[in-house]
Amino acid sequence: MRTSTITNSDDFSGTILIPVFETYSKSIVPITFNGLEIASKVFFGKKDTHYLAEKNDNTYVFIGLGKTIDYKSLKTIFRRISSKQKENLSLSVALVIPEQFIEYQVEAMISGLFLGTYDLGHFKSEKSVHPFLEPDFSLSLLSEKEHLATAKKGIKIAKAQLATYDLVDLPPNTINPKYLSNWAKETGQKYGFDVEVLGYEASKIAGLGAFLAVGKGSENEPQFIIMKYTPVVEVKHLKHVGLVGKGITFDTGGLNIKTAGMVHMKCDMAGGAAVFGAMQLIADLQLPVKVTAIVPCAENSVDSKSFLPSDVIHSYSGHSIEIIDTDAEGRLILADGLSYLIKNFKPEYIVDIATLTGSSVGTFGYECGALFTNNAEMAKKLQENGDAIGERLWPLPLWDVYKSDIESDIADVKNYSGKPVAGAISAAKFLEYFTQEHNAWAHLDVAGVAFGEDEFAKSKHATAYGVHLLTKFIENL
C-alpha cells in the first residue's frame, strides 16, 4: 500500500472520495467538483448519505458529513464507505481533503477507510479481497496542504485496531494463552518492544498464585506476558507508564458456571487485546515514553482440577484471597499483574483495562467505560483523550465505605462481595488493594464497550476500544 500527496486531480484515474458538509437542501446552487454538478435535490451532504457519479474513467463518491462532525462519526462514515462500497473502489483511490480540514479529521478519515477492510468471516471458504489490501493499491491525497504524516499515522492506528479485532474475534480454539504469547513475541520483534513470557513453571517459581489458580482447570498453559518498550531516541525526563490487561481467553465462569452469555466469552480477553494493540501502536509511532505492559493470559475452564469456591489462595503480593465466586476470576489475574508490575518496574502511571463486570454494563449500558481512580489529573486526561476520539469514560467512586465488600473472615480479602449491587465498584476496590496505594493508578472496566453490535456484522464483535485511548493518553502525557 502506498500513500502519496498530489494536488491536481486531472492527473488521477481511479476512485475519488469527496467529503461534503451539509448545504441547504433546496439551494439552487449545485455541489460542484472537477466539472461535475450535483443538484441539491439529489445530494446536499446530509450525514450518512453518499452519491456516486462517473466521468472520464473516474468514479466519484460524494460523502455526506452533516453540518458538524466529530472524530468517531467521521471515522465511522469512512469505514462504512470502505466496507460497503468496496465494489466501487479501484486500486487507485484519491481522497479530497477540504482546505478547512484539520489534522485530526484527516487522521479519522484515513483510519476509517482502512478499518473498512476488516472481514469478520475468518473461516469462510469464499472471501473477496478488499482492494485496499491488494499489493498494488495506492492512496492519493488531493489537498493544498501536506497531510502525508497524518495519513500515515491514521493507517498505523487502523493497523493496531485491526490486529485487535482479530485477537478478540477469532475463536477460543485458536486464541489461547500460547497463541497470545507467540503473537506478542512476533509483534515485539516487528515493531520494536521486548517480550518476556512466564509459563506455568516460571509463574509458580515467581509466586503468581492468584494468576495460576484461575488457569488450573484448563489444558492450555497460562502465559504471563511482559512487554517493555523504550524509545530509540534519548528523552530527557522520560516518563514511565505501566499497563495491565485482562487476558482471559475464554471464561466459562469456572465451577460457578455461567448460565447465560457464555457464547460471547471469547471476548473476555478484550482488555488484554487492547493492551497488545496499544503496544503495537506505541512502538509503531515511536512515542517518547517508556511503557511496561503486562497481560496475564489464562483460560477459566471447568475441570476436576479447577479452583473451588471457598478456596483460599495466595497472591504474588503475599496477601491471601478467599474465593467466593470462580466467575470473579479477572480481578485475580489483574491483582497479580498489578503487584508484579509495581514491585518489579515501578512505573509513574498505571492503567489497567478489563472486561471485568456486568455491573458496569448495568450502570452505563454500551455507551462508555467505567473509570476508577483517585488521581484527579489522570481522570481528567483519560476522559479528555477518550472524548476526543469517541472512546468515552465516566467515573465511579472508590470510597472506602466499599471496603467492607471485600473483607473476609478467613483471608486478607475475598474476591466477590456476594451482593447484587455495586459490583463494578467492589471489583475496583479489590484491585486497589493490590496497588500498594499507588498515587497514579486508574482502572477501566470496559465490559460494555469492548465487544458489541453495530452495522458492520450480524453478530457481536470486537470494537478495539482502548487501543487508541491508551495510546493517546500516553502520547499526551
PDB file of C-alpha atoms in Angstrom, residues 158-168 183 277 280:
ATOM      1  CA  ALA A 158      -6.065   1.343  11.956  1.00  0.00           C
ATOM      2  CA  LYS A 159      -3.460  -1.438  11.731  1.00  0.00           C
ATOM      3  CA  ALA A 160      -3.275  -1.707  15.522  1.00  0.00           C
ATOM      4  CA  GLN A 161      -7.064  -1.744  15.821  1.00  0.00           C
ATOM      5  CA  LEU A 162      -7.389  -4.328  13.028  1.00  0.00           C
ATOM      6  CA  ALA A 163      -4.904  -6.559  14.863  1.00  0.00           C
ATOM      7  CA  THR A 164      -7.039  -6.188  17.980  1.00  0.00           C
ATOM      8  CA  TYR A 165     -10.207  -7.098  16.049  1.00  0.00           C
ATOM      9  CA  ASP A 166      -8.522 -10.344  15.041  1.00  0.00           C
ATOM     10  CA  LEU A 167      -7.393 -11.211  18.568  1.00  0.00           C
ATOM     11  CA  VAL A 168     -10.839 -10.688  20.074  1.00  0.00           C
ATOM     12  CA  TRP A 183       1.705 -13.031  18.939  1.00  0.00           C
ATOM     13  CA  GLY A 277      -2.823  -3.282  20.212  1.00  0.00           C
ATOM     14  CA  GLN A 280       1.972  -2.209  18.730  1.00  0.00           C
TER      15      GLN A 280
END
